[in-house]
PDB file of C-alpha atoms in Angstrom:
ATOM      1  CA  ALA Y 853    -102.585 -37.695  91.417  1.00 73.00           C
ATOM      2  CA  GLN Y 854    -100.987 -38.612  93.827  1.00 82.00           C
ATOM      3  CA  SER Y 855     -99.887 -42.264  94.590  1.00 90.00           C
ATOM      4  CA  VAL Y 856     -97.514 -44.755  96.005  1.00 94.00           C
ATOM      5  CA  THR Y 857     -96.573 -48.153  94.299  1.00 95.00           C
ATOM      6  CA  GLN Y 858     -95.489 -50.626  95.702  1.00 96.00           C
ATOM      7  CA  PRO Y 859     -94.312 -53.483  92.418  1.00 96.00           C
ATOM      8  CA  ASP Y 860     -93.583 -56.632  94.986  1.00 95.00           C
ATOM      9  CA  ILE Y 861     -97.400 -58.009  96.221  1.00 95.00           C
ATOM     10  CA  HIS Y 862     -95.006 -60.715  97.856  1.00 96.00           C
ATOM     11  CA  ILE Y 863     -91.186 -61.786  98.450  1.00 97.00           C
ATOM     12  CA  THR Y 864     -89.653 -64.440  99.441  1.00 96.00           C
ATOM     13  CA  VAL Y 865     -85.714 -64.978 100.804  1.00 97.00           C
ATOM     14  CA  SER Y 866     -83.410 -67.176 102.656  1.00 97.00           C
ATOM     15  CA  GLU Y 867     -82.330 -65.941 106.218  1.00 97.00           C
ATOM     16  CA  GLY Y 868     -79.162 -64.123 105.605  1.00 97.00           C
ATOM     17  CA  ALA Y 869     -79.898 -63.436 101.943  1.00 97.00           C
ATOM     18  CA  SER Y 870     -79.934 -59.202 100.802  1.00 97.00           C
ATOM     19  CA  LEU Y 871     -83.263 -57.766 100.697  1.00 97.00           C
ATOM     20  CA  GLU Y 872     -84.838 -55.085  98.599  1.00 97.00           C
ATOM     21  CA  LEU Y 873     -88.217 -53.570  98.682  1.00 98.00           C
ATOM     22  CA  ARG Y 874     -89.308 -51.220  95.976  1.00 98.00           C
ATOM     23  CA  CYS Y 875     -91.755 -47.839  96.328  1.00 98.00           C
ATOM     24  CA  ASN Y 876     -91.872 -45.612  93.422  1.00 97.00           C
ATOM     25  CA  TYR Y 877     -94.247 -42.684  94.274  1.00 95.00           C
ATOM     26  CA  SER Y 878     -96.426 -39.998  92.018  1.00 92.00           C
ATOM     27  CA  TYR Y 879     -96.530 -36.590  94.320  1.00 86.00           C
ATOM     28  CA  GLY Y 880     -96.822 -32.930  93.574  1.00 79.00           C
ATOM     29  CA  ALA Y 881     -94.940 -31.161  95.921  1.00 76.00           C
ATOM     30  CA  THR Y 882     -91.633 -32.367  97.475  1.00 80.00           C
ATOM     31  CA  PRO Y 883     -92.040 -35.440  99.665  1.00 88.00           C
ATOM     32  CA  TYR Y 884     -91.639 -36.906 102.757  1.00 90.00           C
ATOM     33  CA  LEU Y 885     -91.026 -40.338 102.840  1.00 93.00           C
ATOM     34  CA  PHE Y 886     -91.245 -43.287 105.103  1.00 94.00           C
ATOM     35  CA  TRP Y 887     -91.459 -46.797 105.809  1.00 97.00           C
ATOM     36  CA  TYR Y 888     -93.724 -48.843 108.135  1.00 96.00           C
ATOM     37  CA  VAL Y 889     -93.501 -52.409 109.193  1.00 97.00           C
ATOM     38  CA  GLN Y 890     -96.614 -54.516 110.088  1.00 95.00           C
ATOM     39  CA  SER Y 891     -95.956 -57.881 112.073  1.00 93.00           C
ATOM     40  CA  PRO Y 892     -98.812 -59.949 112.219  1.00 88.00           C
ATOM     41  CA  GLY Y 893    -101.866 -58.739 114.276  1.00 84.00           C
ATOM     42  CA  GLN Y 894     -99.813 -55.275 115.257  1.00 87.00           C
ATOM     43  CA  GLY Y 895    -100.281 -51.668 113.991  1.00 89.00           C
ATOM     44  CA  LEU Y 896     -97.447 -50.039 112.246  1.00 93.00           C
ATOM     45  CA  GLN Y 897     -94.119 -49.065 113.590  1.00 93.00           C
ATOM     46  CA  LEU Y 898     -91.865 -46.856 111.344  1.00 93.00           C
ATOM     47  CA  LEU Y 899     -89.259 -48.321 109.927  1.00 96.00           C
ATOM     48  CA  LEU Y 900     -87.618 -44.823 108.575  1.00 95.00           C
ATOM     49  CA  LYS Y 901     -88.244 -41.254 107.581  1.00 92.00           C
ATOM     50  CA  TYR Y 902     -86.811 -39.000 104.868  1.00 92.00           C
ATOM     51  CA  PHE Y 903     -87.268 -35.473 105.117  1.00 88.00           C
ATOM     52  CA  SER Y 904     -84.329 -33.448 103.094  1.00 86.00           C
ATOM     53  CA  GLY Y 905     -80.706 -33.508 103.357  1.00 88.00           C
ATOM     54  CA  ASP Y 906     -78.512 -36.543 103.115  1.00 90.00           C
ATOM     55  CA  THR Y 907     -80.417 -39.368 100.158  1.00 91.00           C
ATOM     56  CA  LEU Y 908     -79.529 -42.732 101.881  1.00 96.00           C
ATOM     57  CA  VAL Y 909     -81.095 -42.576 105.613  1.00 95.00           C
ATOM     58  CA  GLN Y 910     -80.805 -45.054 108.148  1.00 96.00           C
ATOM     59  CA  GLY Y 911     -83.648 -46.758 110.239  1.00 95.00           C
ATOM     60  CA  ILE Y 912     -84.164 -48.983 113.008  1.00 94.00           C
ATOM     61  CA  LYS Y 913     -83.290 -52.641 112.735  1.00 93.00           C
ATOM     62  CA  GLY Y 914     -80.531 -52.141 110.292  1.00 96.00           C
ATOM     63  CA  PHE Y 915     -82.779 -51.536 107.487  1.00 97.00           C
ATOM     64  CA  GLU Y 916     -81.791 -48.452 105.105  1.00 97.00           C
ATOM     65  CA  ALA Y 917     -83.624 -46.663 101.769  1.00 98.00           C
ATOM     66  CA  GLU Y 918     -82.570 -44.372  99.447  1.00 96.00           C
ATOM     67  CA  PHE Y 919     -84.036 -41.615  98.287  1.00 95.00           C
ATOM     68  CA  LYS Y 920     -83.293 -41.067  94.211  1.00 95.00           C
ATOM     69  CA  ARG Y 921     -85.702 -38.036  93.394  1.00 92.00           C
ATOM     70  CA  SER Y 922     -84.907 -38.624  89.487  1.00 92.00           C
ATOM     71  CA  GLN Y 923     -86.200 -42.155  89.641  1.00 94.00           C
ATOM     72  CA  SER Y 924     -89.300 -41.167  91.907  1.00 94.00           C
ATOM     73  CA  SER Y 925     -88.232 -44.305  94.065  1.00 96.00           C
ATOM     74  CA  PHE Y 926     -87.579 -44.606  98.170  1.00 97.00           C
ATOM     75  CA  ASN Y 927     -86.454 -48.174  97.797  1.00 98.00           C
ATOM     76  CA  LEU Y 928     -85.573 -50.147 101.362  1.00 98.00           C
ATOM     77  CA  ARG Y 929     -82.842 -52.394 101.894  1.00 98.00           C
ATOM     78  CA  LYS Y 930     -81.230 -54.522 104.257  1.00 98.00           C
ATOM     79  CA  PRO Y 931     -77.825 -56.525 103.726  1.00 97.00           C
ATOM     80  CA  SER Y 932     -78.932 -59.143 105.911  1.00 97.00           C
ATOM     81  CA  VAL Y 933     -82.142 -60.915 106.568  1.00 97.00           C
ATOM     82  CA  HIS Y 934     -83.433 -61.977 109.523  1.00 96.00           C
ATOM     83  CA  TRP Y 935     -86.282 -64.922 110.180  1.00 95.00           C
ATOM     84  CA  SER Y 936     -87.491 -61.899 112.534  1.00 95.00           C
ATOM     85  CA  ASP Y 937     -87.908 -59.701 109.516  1.00 96.00           C
ATOM     86  CA  ALA Y 938     -91.074 -61.285 108.190  1.00 96.00           C
ATOM     87  CA  ALA Y 939     -93.573 -58.951 108.199  1.00 97.00           C
ATOM     88  CA  GLU Y 940     -95.516 -56.718 105.722  1.00 96.00           C
ATOM     89  CA  TYR Y 941     -93.681 -53.682 104.562  1.00 97.00           C
ATOM     90  CA  PHE Y 942     -95.390 -50.557 103.718  1.00 96.00           C
ATOM     91  CA  CYS Y 943     -93.804 -47.200 102.100  1.00 96.00           C
ATOM     92  CA  ALA Y 944     -95.765 -43.519 102.746  1.00 94.00           C
ATOM     93  CA  VAL Y 945     -95.538 -40.430 101.052  1.00 92.00           C
ATOM     94  CA  GLY Y 946     -96.457 -36.640 102.406  1.00 86.00           C
ATOM     95  CA  ALA Y 947     -95.345 -33.391 102.222  1.00 77.00           C
ATOM     96  CA  ALA Y 948     -94.742 -30.704 104.771  1.00 68.00           C
ATOM     97  CA  ASN Y 949     -97.551 -28.826 104.124  1.00 64.00           C
ATOM     98  CA  THR Y 950    -100.300 -31.233 104.264  1.00 68.00           C
ATOM     99  CA  ASP Y 951    -101.650 -33.767 107.095  1.00 72.00           C
ATOM    100  CA  LYS Y 952    -102.280 -36.884 105.457  1.00 82.00           C
ATOM    101  CA  LEU Y 953    -100.222 -39.596 104.418  1.00 88.00           C
ATOM    102  CA  ILE Y 954    -100.950 -41.840 100.963  1.00 90.00           C
ATOM    103  CA  PHE Y 955     -99.586 -45.329 102.028  1.00 93.00           C
ATOM    104  CA  GLY Y 956     -98.835 -47.986  98.934  1.00 94.00           C
ATOM    105  CA  THR Y 957    -100.844 -51.596  99.246  1.00 94.00           C
ATOM    106  CA  GLY Y 958     -97.443 -52.840 101.123  1.00 95.00           C
ATOM    107  CA  THR Y 959     -95.002 -55.751 100.532  1.00 97.00           C
ATOM    108  CA  ARG Y 960     -94.923 -59.241 102.686  1.00 96.00           C
ATOM    109  CA  LEU Y 961     -91.736 -60.319 103.160  1.00 97.00           C
ATOM    110  CA  GLN Y 962     -91.299 -63.947 104.050  1.00 97.00           C
ATOM    111  CA  VAL Y 963     -88.189 -65.142 104.991  1.00 97.00           C
ATOM    112  CA  PHE Y 964     -86.713 -68.859 104.847  1.00 94.00           C
ATOM    113  CA  PRO Y 965     -84.127 -70.183 107.269  1.00 87.00           C
TER     114      PRO Y 965
ATOM    115  CA  ASP C  91    -100.943 -46.542 130.060  1.00 46.00           C
ATOM    116  CA  ALA C  92     -99.146 -44.341 126.963  1.00 53.00           C
ATOM    117  CA  GLY C  93     -99.739 -44.504 123.586  1.00 90.00           C
ATOM    118  CA  ILE C  94    -102.996 -45.362 121.557  1.00 94.00           C
ATOM    119  CA  THR C  95    -105.826 -47.796 122.602  1.00 95.00           C
ATOM    120  CA  GLN C  96    -108.112 -49.001 120.272  1.00 97.00           C
ATOM    121  CA  SER C  97    -111.947 -50.362 121.552  1.00 96.00           C
ATOM    122  CA  PRO C  98    -112.908 -52.761 120.985  1.00 97.00           C
ATOM    123  CA  ARG C  99    -110.055 -55.171 119.408  1.00 96.00           C
ATOM    124  CA  HIS C 100    -112.708 -57.482 117.831  1.00 96.00           C
ATOM    125  CA  LYS C 101    -116.344 -57.188 117.142  1.00 97.00           C
ATOM    126  CA  VAL C 102    -118.431 -59.642 114.874  1.00 97.00           C
ATOM    127  CA  THR C 103    -121.524 -58.151 114.262  1.00 97.00           C
ATOM    128  CA  GLU C 104    -124.525 -58.289 111.557  1.00 97.00           C
ATOM    129  CA  THR C 105    -125.700 -56.795 108.895  1.00 97.00           C
ATOM    130  CA  GLY C 106    -127.753 -53.130 109.599  1.00 97.00           C
ATOM    131  CA  THR C 107    -126.457 -52.869 113.237  1.00 96.00           C
ATOM    132  CA  PRO C 108    -124.605 -49.615 114.284  1.00 96.00           C
ATOM    133  CA  VAL C 109    -121.192 -50.230 115.184  1.00 97.00           C
ATOM    134  CA  THR C 110    -118.715 -47.658 116.959  1.00 98.00           C
ATOM    135  CA  LEU C 111    -114.763 -47.919 117.711  1.00 98.00           C
ATOM    136  CA  ARG C 112    -113.059 -45.836 119.791  1.00 98.00           C
ATOM    137  CA  CYS C 113    -109.498 -44.451 119.871  1.00 98.00           C
ATOM    138  CA  HIS C 114    -108.178 -43.386 122.832  1.00 97.00           C
ATOM    139  CA  GLN C 115    -104.563 -41.176 123.089  1.00 96.00           C
ATOM    140  CA  THR C 116    -102.626 -40.297 125.978  1.00 94.00           C
ATOM    141  CA  GLU C 117    -100.383 -38.526 123.432  1.00 88.00           C
ATOM    142  CA  ASN C 118    -101.743 -35.264 123.491  1.00 89.00           C
ATOM    143  CA  HIS C 119    -101.348 -35.669 119.740  1.00 89.00           C
ATOM    144  CA  ARG C 120    -103.974 -32.976 117.868  1.00 89.00           C
ATOM    145  CA  TYR C 121    -104.249 -34.587 114.707  1.00 91.00           C
ATOM    146  CA  MET C 122    -105.879 -38.219 114.938  1.00 94.00           C
ATOM    147  CA  TYR C 123    -106.737 -40.629 111.808  1.00 95.00           C
ATOM    148  CA  TRP C 124    -109.058 -43.259 110.822  1.00 97.00           C
ATOM    149  CA  TYR C 125    -107.880 -45.905 108.724  1.00 96.00           C
ATOM    150  CA  ARG C 126    -109.148 -49.625 107.497  1.00 97.00           C
ATOM    151  CA  GLN C 127    -106.766 -51.833 106.217  1.00 95.00           C
ATOM    152  CA  ASP C 128    -107.868 -54.445 103.100  1.00 93.00           C
ATOM    153  CA  PRO C 129    -106.125 -57.126 101.225  1.00 88.00           C
ATOM    154  CA  GLY C 130    -104.570 -55.654  97.784  1.00 86.00           C
ATOM    155  CA  HIS C 131    -105.989 -51.806  99.060  1.00 89.00           C
ATOM    156  CA  GLY C 132    -103.067 -51.559 102.111  1.00 89.00           C
ATOM    157  CA  LEU C 133    -104.113 -48.452 104.167  1.00 92.00           C
ATOM    158  CA  ARG C 134    -107.113 -46.280 103.239  1.00 94.00           C
ATOM    159  CA  LEU C 135    -108.011 -42.843 105.544  1.00 94.00           C
ATOM    160  CA  ILE C 136    -111.335 -43.119 106.101  1.00 96.00           C
ATOM    161  CA  HIS C 137    -112.258 -40.043 108.114  1.00 96.00           C
ATOM    162  CA  TYR C 138    -109.716 -37.499 110.379  1.00 94.00           C
ATOM    163  CA  SER C 139    -109.054 -34.997 113.065  1.00 94.00           C
ATOM    164  CA  TYR C 140    -107.180 -31.522 113.203  1.00 90.00           C
ATOM    165  CA  GLY C 141    -108.855 -31.204 116.077  1.00 90.00           C
ATOM    166  CA  VAL C 142    -111.880 -31.129 119.055  1.00 93.00           C
ATOM    167  CA  LYS C 143    -114.753 -31.067 116.706  1.00 91.00           C
ATOM    168  CA  ASP C 144    -112.475 -30.621 113.818  1.00 93.00           C
ATOM    169  CA  THR C 145    -112.898 -33.435 111.722  1.00 95.00           C
ATOM    170  CA  ASP C 146    -112.738 -33.909 107.698  1.00 93.00           C
ATOM    171  CA  LYS C 147    -113.468 -36.758 105.321  1.00 94.00           C
ATOM    172  CA  GLY C 148    -110.984 -39.387 103.446  1.00 92.00           C
ATOM    173  CA  GLU C 149    -111.001 -41.283 100.302  1.00 90.00           C
ATOM    174  CA  VAL C 150    -113.556 -43.858 101.493  1.00 95.00           C
ATOM    175  CA  SER C 151    -116.139 -41.963 104.083  1.00 96.00           C
ATOM    176  CA  ASP C 152    -119.152 -43.156 102.609  1.00 96.00           C
ATOM    177  CA  GLY C 153    -120.974 -44.724 105.372  1.00 96.00           C
ATOM    178  CA  TYR C 154    -118.801 -44.077 108.504  1.00 97.00           C
ATOM    179  CA  SER C 155    -119.267 -40.747 110.331  1.00 97.00           C
ATOM    180  CA  VAL C 156    -116.889 -39.880 113.297  1.00 97.00           C
ATOM    181  CA  SER C 157    -116.794 -37.409 116.402  1.00 97.00           C
ATOM    182  CA  ARG C 158    -114.199 -36.141 118.965  1.00 97.00           C
ATOM    183  CA  SER C 159    -115.641 -34.355 122.006  1.00 95.00           C
ATOM    184  CA  LYS C 160    -111.447 -34.646 123.173  1.00 95.00           C
ATOM    185  CA  THR C 161    -108.543 -34.108 122.083  1.00 94.00           C
ATOM    186  CA  GLU C 162    -108.024 -37.995 123.523  1.00 96.00           C
ATOM    187  CA  ASP C 163    -110.847 -39.542 121.915  1.00 97.00           C
ATOM    188  CA  PHE C 164    -111.816 -40.079 118.642  1.00 98.00           C
ATOM    189  CA  LEU C 165    -114.517 -42.178 117.774  1.00 98.00           C
ATOM    190  CA  LEU C 166    -115.645 -44.280 114.678  1.00 98.00           C
ATOM    191  CA  THR C 167    -119.111 -44.510 114.157  1.00 98.00           C
ATOM    192  CA  LEU C 168    -120.931 -47.171 111.399  1.00 97.00           C
ATOM    193  CA  GLU C 169    -124.483 -46.311 111.609  1.00 93.00           C
ATOM    194  CA  SER C 170    -125.290 -49.420 109.405  1.00 96.00           C
ATOM    195  CA  ALA C 171    -123.174 -52.040 108.972  1.00 97.00           C
ATOM    196  CA  THR C 172    -122.393 -53.970 105.948  1.00 97.00           C
ATOM    197  CA  SER C 173    -120.461 -56.785 104.630  1.00 97.00           C
ATOM    198  CA  SER C 174    -118.288 -54.332 103.031  1.00 97.00           C
ATOM    199  CA  GLN C 175    -116.971 -53.130 106.051  1.00 98.00           C
ATOM    200  CA  THR C 176    -115.370 -56.179 107.381  1.00 97.00           C
ATOM    201  CA  SER C 177    -112.126 -54.673 107.710  1.00 97.00           C
ATOM    202  CA  VAL C 178    -109.468 -54.034 110.149  1.00 96.00           C
ATOM    203  CA  TYR C 179    -109.343 -50.640 111.232  1.00 97.00           C
ATOM    204  CA  PHE C 180    -106.311 -48.630 112.679  1.00 96.00           C
ATOM    205  CA  CYS C 181    -106.314 -45.744 114.716  1.00 96.00           C
ATOM    206  CA  ALA C 182    -103.341 -43.547 114.051  1.00 94.00           C
ATOM    207  CA  THR C 183    -101.873 -40.499 115.582  1.00 93.00           C
ATOM    208  CA  GLN C 184     -99.321 -37.631 114.745  1.00 88.00           C
ATOM    209  CA  GLY C 185     -98.714 -34.234 116.916  1.00 74.00           C
ATOM    210  CA  LEU C 186     -97.977 -30.777 115.437  1.00 64.00           C
ATOM    211  CA  GLY C 187     -94.583 -29.344 115.301  1.00 57.00           C
ATOM    212  CA  MET C 188     -91.272 -29.706 113.332  1.00 55.00           C
ATOM    213  CA  GLY C 189     -88.329 -31.754 113.633  1.00 57.00           C
ATOM    214  CA  ASP C 190     -87.827 -35.912 114.214  1.00 58.00           C
ATOM    215  CA  GLY C 191     -91.752 -35.887 115.022  1.00 61.00           C
ATOM    216  CA  ALA C 192     -93.398 -34.290 112.018  1.00 65.00           C
ATOM    217  CA  ASN C 193     -95.744 -35.657 109.649  1.00 72.00           C
ATOM    218  CA  VAL C 194     -94.739 -39.088 111.766  1.00 84.00           C
ATOM    219  CA  LEU C 195     -97.909 -41.258 112.525  1.00 89.00           C
ATOM    220  CA  THR C 196     -98.541 -43.604 115.515  1.00 90.00           C
ATOM    221  CA  PHE C 197    -100.610 -46.818 115.221  1.00 93.00           C
ATOM    222  CA  GLY C 198    -102.964 -48.509 117.587  1.00 94.00           C
ATOM    223  CA  ALA C 199    -102.714 -52.273 117.593  1.00 93.00           C
ATOM    224  CA  GLY C 200    -106.144 -51.906 115.223  1.00 95.00           C
ATOM    225  CA  SER C 201    -109.487 -53.321 115.426  1.00 97.00           C
ATOM    226  CA  ARG C 202    -110.392 -56.189 113.230  1.00 96.00           C
ATOM    227  CA  LEU C 203    -114.333 -56.274 112.844  1.00 98.00           C
ATOM    228  CA  THR C 204    -117.239 -58.794 110.725  1.00 97.00           C
ATOM    229  CA  VAL C 205    -119.913 -57.885 109.326  1.00 97.00           C
ATOM    230  CA  LEU C 206    -121.924 -61.091 108.911  1.00 96.00           C
TER     231      LEU C 206
END
């Protein structure tokens, strides 16, 4: 079955600390992978995406993610978190021959000063 | 205005009443989607459309219907609302084609529905 797992429901970090949010997927075809961010009361905004090529992709707001096919993972990272990064983060998977994405259940990030 | 507009943004209704949520886009995107967001479930696809009058069911379509008579409008209808349909509903669009925009969803700001 196709699925996306975000094992961490809630993560708390201090401002300036590094961050890694985990995402694992199960997908039959070659995956397209996405990270979206949702600020409180807002819709989702695309952070970054991986379709092919370099497995380390850069996104907006200083985020990056690495696709590891052998581990079926697409973890999101940021070297130094800012208070404004507090939000909910969603990983999603799709494919070139499909018009639907499958979303994970999200990870809520809290940032302490 | 460009982008995606959802209306109403907030609605409180009673069990058994019909409710229609509207999604309006100015992107001329072919694909449109309705998701619901609930704690612990993330986003779940209700229905989607791949063109005018062309729609299909998602994973949680029971109790919902949709219509798309124009490219820019996608309506979600709850024929008889139930408390289990209390949720935040998001509309999203996706354009056709290759390159950077392929498979990328653009989301509206959401519609919060409370069914008492």
